[in-house]
Amino acid sequence: MISLIQGDITKQQVDAIVNAANSSLLGGGGVDGAIHRAGGPAILEECRAIRAKQGGCDTGEAVITTAGRLPAKYVIHTVGPVWNGGHNGEPNLLANCYRNSLQLAVANGVTTIAFPNISTGIYRFPKPEAADIAITTVQQFMANDNDLQQVIFVCFDDENYGLYKERLGGERQR
Ligand code: AR6
């Protein structure tokens, strides 16, 4: 099932929430800052360990940590593309974020997962195009994977919420 809510992803009671991180994995502003603030230092510690081992995270890829004080069990950190006009592979890289996060989730036994609107804040990806890519990629993944029970799109700003509502037909739709 695909669900839609407007709110703060740090409050979601799901197996995993996804973070719109940067390739350093060392935190930042936006949803990344909110997740590290609410989750506490354990998340950053694990990010540092991953960084020491593999040197951060490339755009479109994803890594997993526990979730510290958050109600979720895991945080999946993915790095969205910075919008640079759209001819630098941004759409594919954004689709990779959703696909790789879902793959990593399933590999870790996650059945419920919440996504923020990756790249649509500081990284300036146009919101309508990002919504199309997010929804299509998740729908394709769910059509081929029976283990995932629920994917929740958590929209923070009104514009994204409106765009997702238009595309998904309101709250808690399949
Ligand atoms: N819950 C859910 N969504 C949120 C929250 C929240 N608490 N706070 C913001 N958003 P952004 P990006 C939405 O800028 O564009 C960081 O510094 C927000 O409305 O967080 O991928 C990283 O370290 C927007 O729709 O991420 C990177 O350097 C969406 O989250 C860089 O920003 C994504 O906005 C990544 O930029």
JSON list of C-alpha atoms and ligand atoms in Angstrom, two decimals:
[
{"chain": "A", "resi": 1, "resn": "MET", "atom": "CA", "xyz": [0.00, 0.00, 0.00]},
{"chain": "A", "resi": 2, "resn": "ILE", "atom": "CA", "xyz": [1.16, 3.52, -0.75]},
{"chain": "A", "resi": 3, "resn": "SER", "atom": "CA", "xyz": [0.07, 6.18, 1.74]},
{"chain": "A", "resi": 4, "resn": "LEU", "atom": "CA", "xyz": [0.40, 9.92, 1.87]},
{"chain": "A", "resi": 5, "resn": "ILE", "atom": "CA", "xyz": [0.62, 12.19, 4.87]},
{"chain": "A", "resi": 6, "resn": "GLN", "atom": "CA", "xyz": [1.71, 15.73, 5.55]},
{"chain": "A", "resi": 7, "resn": "GLY", "atom": "CA", "xyz": [4.02, 16.03, 8.54]},
{"chain": "A", "resi": 8, "resn": "ASP", "atom": "CA", "xyz": [7.37, 15.43, 10.14]},
{"chain": "A", "resi": 9, "resn": "ILE", "atom": "CA", "xyz": [9.11, 12.22, 9.11]},
{"chain": "A", "resi": 10, "resn": "THR", "atom": "CA", "xyz": [10.94, 11.94, 12.45]},
{"chain": "A", "resi": 11, "resn": "LYS", "atom": "CA", "xyz": [7.61, 11.16, 14.12]},
{"chain": "A", "resi": 12, "resn": "GLN", "atom": "CA", "xyz": [6.74, 8.19, 11.90]},
{"chain": "A", "resi": 13, "resn": "GLN", "atom": "CA", "xyz": [6.30, 4.79, 13.54]},
{"chain": "A", "resi": 14, "resn": "VAL", "atom": "CA", "xyz": [7.60, 2.63, 10.73]},
{"chain": "A", "resi": 15, "resn": "ASP", "atom": "CA", "xyz": [10.43, 0.14, 10.37]},
{"chain": "A", "resi": 16, "resn": "ALA", "atom": "CA", "xyz": [12.56, 2.63, 8.43]},
{"chain": "A", "resi": 17, "resn": "ILE", "atom": "CA", "xyz": [12.55, 6.30, 7.57]},
{"chain": "A", "resi": 18, "resn": "VAL", "atom": "CA", "xyz": [14.61, 7.60, 4.68]},
{"chain": "A", "resi": 19, "resn": "ASN", "atom": "CA", "xyz": [16.94, 10.57, 5.06]},
{"chain": "A", "resi": 20, "resn": "ALA", "atom": "CA", "xyz": [17.77, 13.00, 2.25]},
{"chain": "A", "resi": 21, "resn": "ALA", "atom": "CA", "xyz": [21.46, 13.13, 3.17]},
{"chain": "A", "resi": 22, "resn": "ASN", "atom": "CA", "xyz": [24.57, 14.40, 1.43]},
{"chain": "A", "resi": 23, "resn": "SER", "atom": "CA", "xyz": [27.57, 12.35, 0.33]},
{"chain": "A", "resi": 24, "resn": "SER", "atom": "CA", "xyz": [29.57, 13.18, 3.47]},
{"chain": "A", "resi": 25, "resn": "LEU", "atom": "CA", "xyz": [26.92, 11.46, 5.64]},
{"chain": "A", "resi": 26, "resn": "LEU", "atom": "CA", "xyz": [27.84, 13.97, 8.35]},
{"chain": "A", "resi": 27, "resn": "GLY", "atom": "CA", "xyz": [24.48, 15.73, 8.55]},
{"chain": "A", "resi": 28, "resn": "GLY", "atom": "CA", "xyz": [23.23, 19.07, 7.29]},
{"chain": "A", "resi": 29, "resn": "GLY", "atom": "CA", "xyz": [20.06, 21.16, 7.16]},
{"chain": "A", "resi": 30, "resn": "GLY", "atom": "CA", "xyz": [16.51, 20.30, 6.08]},
{"chain": "A", "resi": 31, "resn": "VAL", "atom": "CA", "xyz": [15.19, 16.84, 6.84]},
{"chain": "A", "resi": 32, "resn": "ASP", "atom": "CA", "xyz": [18.75, 15.60, 7.46]},
{"chain": "A", "resi": 33, "resn": "GLY", "atom": "CA", "xyz": [19.20, 18.11, 10.29]},
{"chain": "A", "resi": 34, "resn": "ALA", "atom": "CA", "xyz": [15.78, 17.23, 11.73]},
{"chain": "A", "resi": 35, "resn": "ILE", "atom": "CA", "xyz": [16.55, 13.47, 11.75]},
{"chain": "A", "resi": 36, "resn": "HIS", "atom": "CA", "xyz": [19.93, 13.86, 13.44]},
{"chain": "A", "resi": 37, "resn": "ARG", "atom": "CA", "xyz": [18.50, 16.31, 15.99]},
{"chain": "A", "resi": 38, "resn": "ALA", "atom": "CA", "xyz": [15.57, 14.10, 16.90]},
{"chain": "A", "resi": 39, "resn": "GLY", "atom": "CA", "xyz": [17.47, 10.81, 16.70]},
{"chain": "A", "resi": 40, "resn": "GLY", "atom": "CA", "xyz": [20.49, 11.86, 18.73]},
{"chain": "A", "resi": 41, "resn": "PRO", "atom": "CA", "xyz": [24.22, 11.16, 18.37]},
{"chain": "A", "resi": 42, "resn": "ALA", "atom": "CA", "xyz": [24.00, 7.39, 17.77]},
{"chain": "A", "resi": 43, "resn": "ILE", "atom": "CA", "xyz": [23.02, 7.96, 14.13]},
{"chain": "A", "resi": 44, "resn": "LEU", "atom": "CA", "xyz": [25.97, 10.24, 13.42]},
{"chain": "A", "resi": 45, "resn": "GLU", "atom": "CA", "xyz": [28.33, 7.79, 15.09]},
{"chain": "A", "resi": 46, "resn": "GLU", "atom": "CA", "xyz": [27.17, 5.02, 12.75]},
{"chain": "A", "resi": 47, "resn": "CYS", "atom": "CA", "xyz": [27.40, 7.36, 9.76]},
{"chain": "A", "resi": 48, "resn": "ARG", "atom": "CA", "xyz": [31.00, 8.15, 10.70]},
{"chain": "A", "resi": 49, "resn": "ALA", "atom": "CA", "xyz": [31.79, 4.43, 10.86]},
{"chain": "A", "resi": 50, "resn": "ILE", "atom": "CA", "xyz": [30.30, 3.88, 7.38]},
{"chain": "A", "resi": 51, "resn": "ARG", "atom": "CA", "xyz": [32.26, 6.87, 6.10]},
{"chain": "A", "resi": 52, "resn": "ALA", "atom": "CA", "xyz": [35.50, 5.48, 7.55]},
{"chain": "A", "resi": 53, "resn": "LYS", "atom": "CA", "xyz": [34.84, 2.17, 5.82]},
{"chain": "A", "resi": 54, "resn": "GLN", "atom": "CA", "xyz": [33.59, 3.29, 2.40]},
{"chain": "A", "resi": 55, "resn": "GLY", "atom": "CA", "xyz": [34.23, 7.04, 2.21]},
{"chain": "A", "resi": 56, "resn": "GLY", "atom": "CA", "xyz": [30.67, 8.37, 2.34]},
{"chain": "A", "resi": 57, "resn": "CYS", "atom": "CA", "xyz": [27.81, 7.67, -0.05]},
{"chain": "A", "resi": 58, "resn": "ASP", "atom": "CA", "xyz": [27.54, 8.43, -3.77]},
{"chain": "A", "resi": 59, "resn": "THR", "atom": "CA", "xyz": [24.57, 10.22, -5.31]},
{"chain": "A", "resi": 60, "resn": "GLY", "atom": "CA", "xyz": [21.72, 7.76, -5.91]},
{"chain": "A", "resi": 61, "resn": "GLU", "atom": "CA", "xyz": [23.10, 5.22, -3.43]},
{"chain": "A", "resi": 62, "resn": "ALA", "atom": "CA", "xyz": [21.87, 4.40, 0.08]},
{"chain": "A", "resi": 63, "resn": "VAL", "atom": "CA", "xyz": [23.26, 3.22, 3.42]},
{"chain": "A", "resi": 64, "resn": "ILE", "atom": "CA", "xyz": [21.50, 2.07, 6.59]},
{"chain": "A", "resi": 65, "resn": "THR", "atom": "CA", "xyz": [21.93, 2.85, 10.30]},
{"chain": "A", "resi": 66, "resn": "THR", "atom": "CA", "xyz": [19.83, 2.32, 13.38]},
{"chain": "A", "resi": 67, "resn": "ALA", "atom": "CA", "xyz": [17.55, 5.19, 14.37]},
{"chain": "A", "resi": 68, "resn": "GLY", "atom": "CA", "xyz": [18.73, 6.27, 17.82]},
{"chain": "A", "resi": 69, "resn": "ARG", "atom": "CA", "xyz": [15.87, 7.78, 19.79]},
{"chain": "A", "resi": 70, "resn": "LEU", "atom": "CA", "xyz": [13.45, 7.85, 16.85]},
{"chain": "A", "resi": 71, "resn": "PRO", "atom": "CA", "xyz": [10.37, 5.62, 16.85]},
{"chain": "A", "resi": 72, "resn": "ALA", "atom": "CA", "xyz": [11.60, 3.97, 13.63]},
{"chain": "A", "resi": 73, "resn": "LYS", "atom": "CA", "xyz": [14.07, 1.05, 13.78]},
{"chain": "A", "resi": 74, "resn": "TYR", "atom": "CA", "xyz": [16.32, 2.20, 10.96]},
{"chain": "A", "resi": 75, "resn": "VAL", "atom": "CA", "xyz": [17.32, 5.29, 9.05]},
{"chain": "A", "resi": 76, "resn": "ILE", "atom": "CA", "xyz": [18.18, 4.74, 5.40]},
{"chain": "A", "resi": 77, "resn": "HIS", "atom": "CA", "xyz": [20.39, 7.58, 4.23]},
{"chain": "A", "resi": 78, "resn": "THR", "atom": "CA", "xyz": [20.29, 8.29, 0.51]},
{"chain": "A", "resi": 79, "resn": "VAL", "atom": "CA", "xyz": [21.92, 11.09, -1.44]},
{"chain": "A", "resi": 80, "resn": "GLY", "atom": "CA", "xyz": [19.70, 12.85, -3.94]},
{"chain": "A", "resi": 81, "resn": "PRO", "atom": "CA", "xyz": [21.04, 14.70, -6.98]},
{"chain": "A", "resi": 82, "resn": "VAL", "atom": "CA", "xyz": [21.56, 18.45, -6.90]},
{"chain": "A", "resi": 83, "resn": "TRP", "atom": "CA", "xyz": [19.33, 19.92, -9.67]},
{"chain": "A", "resi": 84, "resn": "ASN", "atom": "CA", "xyz": [21.57, 21.33, -12.33]},
{"chain": "A", "resi": 85, "resn": "GLY", "atom": "CA", "xyz": [19.17, 21.93, -15.21]},
{"chain": "A", "resi": 86, "resn": "GLY", "atom": "CA", "xyz": [18.05, 18.33, -15.65]},
{"chain": "A", "resi": 87, "resn": "HIS", "atom": "CA", "xyz": [20.54, 17.22, -18.30]},
{"chain": "A", "resi": 88, "resn": "ASN", "atom": "CA", "xyz": [23.08, 15.78, -15.92]},
{"chain": "A", "resi": 89, "resn": "GLY", "atom": "CA", "xyz": [21.29, 12.54, -15.14]},
{"chain": "A", "resi": 90, "resn": "GLU", "atom": "CA", "xyz": [19.24, 14.05, -12.31]},
{"chain": "A", "resi": 91, "resn": "PRO", "atom": "CA", "xyz": [16.00, 12.10, -13.04]},
{"chain": "A", "resi": 92, "resn": "ASN", "atom": "CA", "xyz": [17.80, 8.73, -13.14]},
{"chain": "A", "resi": 93, "resn": "LEU", "atom": "CA", "xyz": [19.79, 9.52, -10.04]},
{"chain": "A", "resi": 94, "resn": "LEU", "atom": "CA", "xyz": [16.62, 10.45, -8.16]},
{"chain": "A", "resi": 95, "resn": "ALA", "atom": "CA", "xyz": [14.94, 7.20, -9.23]},
{"chain": "A", "resi": 96, "resn": "ASN", "atom": "CA", "xyz": [18.06, 5.34, -8.03]},
{"chain": "A", "resi": 97, "resn": "CYS", "atom": "CA", "xyz": [17.61, 6.91, -4.58]},
{"chain": "A", "resi": 98, "resn": "TYR", "atom": "CA", "xyz": [14.11, 5.47, -4.22]},
{"chain": "A", "resi": 99, "resn": "ARG", "atom": "CA", "xyz": [15.00, 2.08, -5.74]},
{"chain": "A", "resi": 100, "resn": "ASN", "atom": "CA", "xyz": [18.23, 1.58, -3.79]},
{"chain": "A", "resi": 101, "resn": "SER", "atom": "CA", "xyz": [16.58, 2.66, -0.54]},
{"chain": "A", "resi": 102, "resn": "LEU", "atom": "CA", "xyz": [13.77, 0.15, -1.07]},
{"chain": "A", "resi": 103, "resn": "GLN", "atom": "CA", "xyz": [16.23, -2.61, -1.95]},
{"chain": "A", "resi": 104, "resn": "LEU", "atom": "CA", "xyz": [18.28, -1.95, 1.18]},
{"chain": "A", "resi": 105, "resn": "ALA", "atom": "CA", "xyz": [15.09, -1.83, 3.23]},
{"chain": "A", "resi": 106, "resn": "VAL", "atom": "CA", "xyz": [13.87, -5.22, 2.03]},
{"chain": "A", "resi": 107, "resn": "ALA", "atom": "CA", "xyz": [17.35, -6.71, 2.53]},
{"chain": "A", "resi": 108, "resn": "ASN", "atom": "CA", "xyz": [17.06, -5.67, 6.19]},
{"chain": "A", "resi": 109, "resn": "GLY", "atom": "CA", "xyz": [13.58, -7.09, 6.75]},
{"chain": "A", "resi": 110, "resn": "VAL", "atom": "CA", "xyz": [11.81, -3.73, 6.61]},
{"chain": "A", "resi": 111, "resn": "THR", "atom": "CA", "xyz": [8.13, -3.96, 5.73]},
{"chain": "A", "resi": 112, "resn": "THR", "atom": "CA", "xyz": [7.04, -0.36, 6.40]},
{"chain": "A", "resi": 113, "resn": "ILE", "atom": "CA", "xyz": [9.03, 2.64, 5.20]},
{"chain": "A", "resi": 114, "resn": "ALA", "atom": "CA", "xyz": [8.56, 6.41, 5.00]},
{"chain": "A", "resi": 115, "resn": "PHE", "atom": "CA", "xyz": [10.14, 8.69, 2.40]},
{"chain": "A", "resi": 116, "resn": "PRO", "atom": "CA", "xyz": [10.62, 12.46, 2.44]},
{"chain": "A", "resi": 117, "resn": "ASN", "atom": "CA", "xyz": [10.58, 14.37, -0.86]},
{"chain": "A", "resi": 118, "resn": "ILE", "atom": "CA", "xyz": [14.23, 13.76, -1.69]},
{"chain": "A", "resi": 119, "resn": "SER", "atom": "CA", "xyz": [16.14, 16.58, -3.45]},
{"chain": "A", "resi": 120, "resn": "THR", "atom": "CA", "xyz": [13.19, 18.99, -3.48]},
{"chain": "A", "resi": 121, "resn": "GLY", "atom": "CA", "xyz": [14.58, 21.34, -0.80]},
{"chain": "A", "resi": 122, "resn": "ILE", "atom": "CA", "xyz": [18.17, 22.55, -0.70]},
{"chain": "A", "resi": 123, "resn": "TYR", "atom": "CA", "xyz": [19.00, 20.49, -3.83]},
{"chain": "A", "resi": 124, "resn": "ARG", "atom": "CA", "xyz": [16.29, 22.35, -5.86]},
{"chain": "A", "resi": 125, "resn": "PHE", "atom": "CA", "xyz": [14.87, 19.44, -7.91]},
{"chain": "A", "resi": 126, "resn": "PRO", "atom": "CA", "xyz": [11.55, 20.69, -9.42]},
{"chain": "A", "resi": 127, "resn": "LYS", "atom": "CA", "xyz": [8.80, 19.33, -7.21]},
{"chain": "A", "resi": 128, "resn": "PRO", "atom": "CA", "xyz": [6.32, 18.12, -9.88]},
{"chain": "A", "resi": 129, "resn": "GLU", "atom": "CA", "xyz": [8.97, 16.10, -11.72]},
{"chain": "A", "resi": 130, "resn": "ALA", "atom": "CA", "xyz": [10.36, 14.74, -8.46]},
{"chain": "A", "resi": 131, "resn": "ALA", "atom": "CA", "xyz": [6.87, 13.62, -7.39]},
{"chain": "A", "resi": 132, "resn": "ASP", "atom": "CA", "xyz": [6.36, 11.77, -10.71]},
{"chain": "A", "resi": 133, "resn": "ILE", "atom": "CA", "xyz": [9.70, 9.98, -10.36]},
{"chain": "A", "resi": 134, "resn": "ALA", "atom": "CA", "xyz": [9.16, 9.09, -6.70]},
{"chain": "A", "resi": 135, "resn": "ILE", "atom": "CA", "xyz": [5.69, 7.66, -7.24]},
{"chain": "A", "resi": 136, "resn": "THR", "atom": "CA", "xyz": [6.52, 5.76, -10.44]},
{"chain": "A", "resi": 137, "resn": "THR", "atom": "CA", "xyz": [9.66, 4.23, -8.98]},
{"chain": "A", "resi": 138, "resn": "VAL", "atom": "CA", "xyz": [7.92, 3.12, -5.78]},
{"chain": "A", "resi": 139, "resn": "GLN", "atom": "CA", "xyz": [4.95, 1.71, -7.70]},
{"chain": "A", "resi": 140, "resn": "GLN", "atom": "CA", "xyz": [7.26, -0.26, -9.99]},
{"chain": "A", "resi": 141, "resn": "PHE", "atom": "CA", "xyz": [9.19, -1.64, -7.04]},
{"chain": "A", "resi": 142, "resn": "MET", "atom": "CA", "xyz": [6.04, -2.66, -5.18]},
{"chain": "A", "resi": 143, "resn": "ALA", "atom": "CA", "xyz": [4.65, -4.40, -8.24]},
{"chain": "A", "resi": 144, "resn": "ASN", "atom": "CA", "xyz": [7.67, -6.73, -8.15]},
{"chain": "A", "resi": 145, "resn": "ASP", "atom": "CA", "xyz": [8.14, -7.13, -4.41]},
{"chain": "A", "resi": 146, "resn": "ASN", "atom": "CA", "xyz": [5.62, -8.71, -2.08]},
{"chain": "A", "resi": 147, "resn": "ASP", "atom": "CA", "xyz": [7.55, -8.26, 1.16]},
{"chain": "A", "resi": 148, "resn": "LEU", "atom": "CA", "xyz": [6.94, -4.53, 1.45]},
{"chain": "A", "resi": 149, "resn": "GLN", "atom": "CA", "xyz": [3.64, -3.79, 3.15]},
{"chain": "A", "resi": 150, "resn": "GLN", "atom": "CA", "xyz": [3.55, -0.02, 3.23]},
{"chain": "A", "resi": 151, "resn": "VAL", "atom": "CA", "xyz": [5.39, 2.92, 1.71]},
{"chain": "A", "resi": 152, "resn": "ILE", "atom": "CA", "xyz": [4.44, 6.31, 3.15]},
{"chain": "A", "resi": 153, "resn": "PHE", "atom": "CA", "xyz": [5.26, 9.55, 1.37]},
{"chain": "A", "resi": 154, "resn": "VAL", "atom": "CA", "xyz": [5.70, 12.14, 4.11]},
{"chain": "A", "resi": 155, "resn": "CYS", "atom": "CA", "xyz": [5.32, 15.60, 2.63]},
{"chain": "A", "resi": 156, "resn": "PHE", "atom": "CA", "xyz": [6.44, 18.50, 4.77]},
{"chain": "A", "resi": 157, "resn": "ASP", "atom": "CA", "xyz": [5.54, 21.53, 2.68]},
{"chain": "A", "resi": 158, "resn": "ASP", "atom": "CA", "xyz": [2.12, 22.35, 1.23]},
{"chain": "A", "resi": 159, "resn": "GLU", "atom": "CA", "xyz": [3.33, 22.35, -2.37]},
{"chain": "A", "resi": 160, "resn": "ASN", "atom": "CA", "xyz": [4.66, 18.79, -2.25]},
{"chain": "A", "resi": 161, "resn": "TYR", "atom": "CA", "xyz": [1.61, 17.59, -0.34]},
{"chain": "A", "resi": 162, "resn": "GLY", "atom": "CA", "xyz": [-0.67, 19.06, -3.00]},
{"chain": "A", "resi": 163, "resn": "LEU", "atom": "CA", "xyz": [1.32, 17.48, -5.82]},
{"chain": "A", "resi": 164, "resn": "TYR", "atom": "CA", "xyz": [1.27, 14.03, -4.23]},
{"chain": "A", "resi": 165, "resn": "LYS", "atom": "CA", "xyz": [-2.41, 14.33, -3.38]},
{"chain": "A", "resi": 166, "resn": "GLU", "atom": "CA", "xyz": [-3.18, 15.12, -7.01]},
{"chain": "A", "resi": 167, "resn": "ARG", "atom": "CA", "xyz": [-1.19, 12.10, -8.18]},
{"chain": "A", "resi": 168, "resn": "LEU", "atom": "CA", "xyz": [-2.27, 9.60, -5.52]},
{"chain": "A", "resi": 169, "resn": "GLY", "atom": "CA", "xyz": [-5.86, 10.78, -5.20]},
{"chain": "A", "resi": 170, "resn": "GLY", "atom": "CA", "xyz": [-5.86, 11.84, -1.55]},
{"chain": "A", "resi": 171, "resn": "GLU", "atom": "CA", "xyz": [-4.77, 10.26, 1.69]},
{"chain": "A", "resi": 172, "resn": "ARG", "atom": "CA", "xyz": [-4.15, 6.57, 2.26]},
{"chain": "A", "resi": 173, "resn": "GLN", "atom": "CA", "xyz": [-4.78, 5.51, -1.30]},
{"chain": "A", "resi": 174, "resn": "ARG", "atom": "CA", "xyz": [-3.40, 2.42, -2.91]},
{"chain": "B", "resi": 1, "resn": "AR6", "atom": "N1", "xyz": [10.08, 15.79, 7.69]},
{"chain": "B", "resi": 1, "resn": "AR6", "atom": "C1", "xyz": [9.79, 15.54, 6.40]},
{"chain": "B", "resi": 1, "resn": "AR6", "atom": "N2", "xyz": [10.21, 16.29, 5.38]},
{"chain": "B", "resi": 1, "resn": "AR6", "atom": "C2", "xyz": [10.97, 17.37, 5.68]},
{"chain": "B", "resi": 1, "resn": "AR6", "atom": "C3", "xyz": [11.32, 17.71, 7.00]},
{"chain": "B", "resi": 1, "resn": "AR6", "atom": "C4", "xyz": [10.83, 16.87, 8.05]},
{"chain": "B", "resi": 1, "resn": "AR6", "atom": "N3", "xyz": [11.11, 17.08, 9.32]},
{"chain": "B", "resi": 1, "resn": "AR6", "atom": "N4", "xyz": [12.07, 18.85, 6.96]},
{"chain": "B", "resi": 1, "resn": "AR6", "atom": "C5", "xyz": [12.17, 19.20, 5.66]},
{"chain": "B", "resi": 1, "resn": "AR6", "atom": "N5", "xyz": [11.50, 18.33, 4.88]},
{"chain": "B", "resi": 1, "resn": "AR6", "atom": "P1", "xyz": [16.00, 18.94, 2.04]},
{"chain": "B", "resi": 1, "resn": "AR6", "atom": "P2", "xyz": [17.48, 17.90, -0.29]},
{"chain": "B", "resi": 1, "resn": "AR6", "atom": "C6", "xyz": [11.33, 18.30, 3.42]},
{"chain": "B", "resi": 1, "resn": "AR6", "atom": "O1", "xyz": [16.50, 20.32, 1.83]},
{"chain": "B", "resi": 1, "resn": "AR6", "atom": "O2", "xyz": [16.79, 18.87, -1.17]},
{"chain": "B", "resi": 1, "resn": "AR6", "atom": "C7", "xyz": [20.70, 18.79, 3.70]},
{"chain": "B", "resi": 1, "resn": "AR6", "atom": "O3", "xyz": [21.52, 19.83, 4.17]},
{"chain": "B", "resi": 1, "resn": "AR6", "atom": "C8", "xyz": [11.45, 19.57, 2.63]},
{"chain": "B", "resi": 1, "resn": "AR6", "atom": "O4", "xyz": [10.21, 20.30, 2.63]},
{"chain": "B", "resi": 1, "resn": "AR6", "atom": "O5", "xyz": [15.94, 18.41, 3.44]},
{"chain": "B", "resi": 1, "resn": "AR6", "atom": "O6", "xyz": [17.56, 16.47, -0.71]},
{"chain": "B", "resi": 1, "resn": "AR6", "atom": "C9", "xyz": [21.49, 17.53, 3.38]},
{"chain": "B", "resi": 1, "resn": "AR6", "atom": "O7", "xyz": [22.56, 17.33, 4.29]},
{"chain": "B", "resi": 1, "resn": "AR6", "atom": "C10", "xyz": [11.78, 19.06, 1.25]},
{"chain": "B", "resi": 1, "resn": "AR6", "atom": "O8", "xyz": [10.60, 18.81, 0.51]},
{"chain": "B", "resi": 1, "resn": "AR6", "atom": "O9", "xyz": [16.85, 17.83, 1.21]},
{"chain": "B", "resi": 1, "resn": "AR6", "atom": "C11", "xyz": [21.98, 17.82, 2.00]},
{"chain": "B", "resi": 1, "resn": "AR6", "atom": "O10", "xyz": [23.15, 18.61, 2.03]},
{"chain": "B", "resi": 1, "resn": "AR6", "atom": "C12", "xyz": [12.46, 17.71, 1.48]},
{"chain": "B", "resi": 1, "resn": "AR6", "atom": "O11", "xyz": [12.35, 17.48, 2.89]},
{"chain": "B", "resi": 1, "resn": "AR6", "atom": "C13", "xyz": [20.85, 18.58, 1.36]},
{"chain": "B", "resi": 1, "resn": "AR6", "atom": "O12", "xyz": [20.15, 19.20, 2.45]},
{"chain": "B", "resi": 1, "resn": "AR6", "atom": "C14", "xyz": [13.91, 17.65, 1.09]},
{"chain": "B", "resi": 1, "resn": "AR6", "atom": "O13", "xyz": [14.55, 18.87, 1.41]},
{"chain": "B", "resi": 1, "resn": "AR6", "atom": "C15", "xyz": [19.89, 17.68, 0.64]},
{"chain": "B", "resi": 1, "resn": "AR6", "atom": "O14", "xyz": [18.92, 18.46, -0.03]}
]
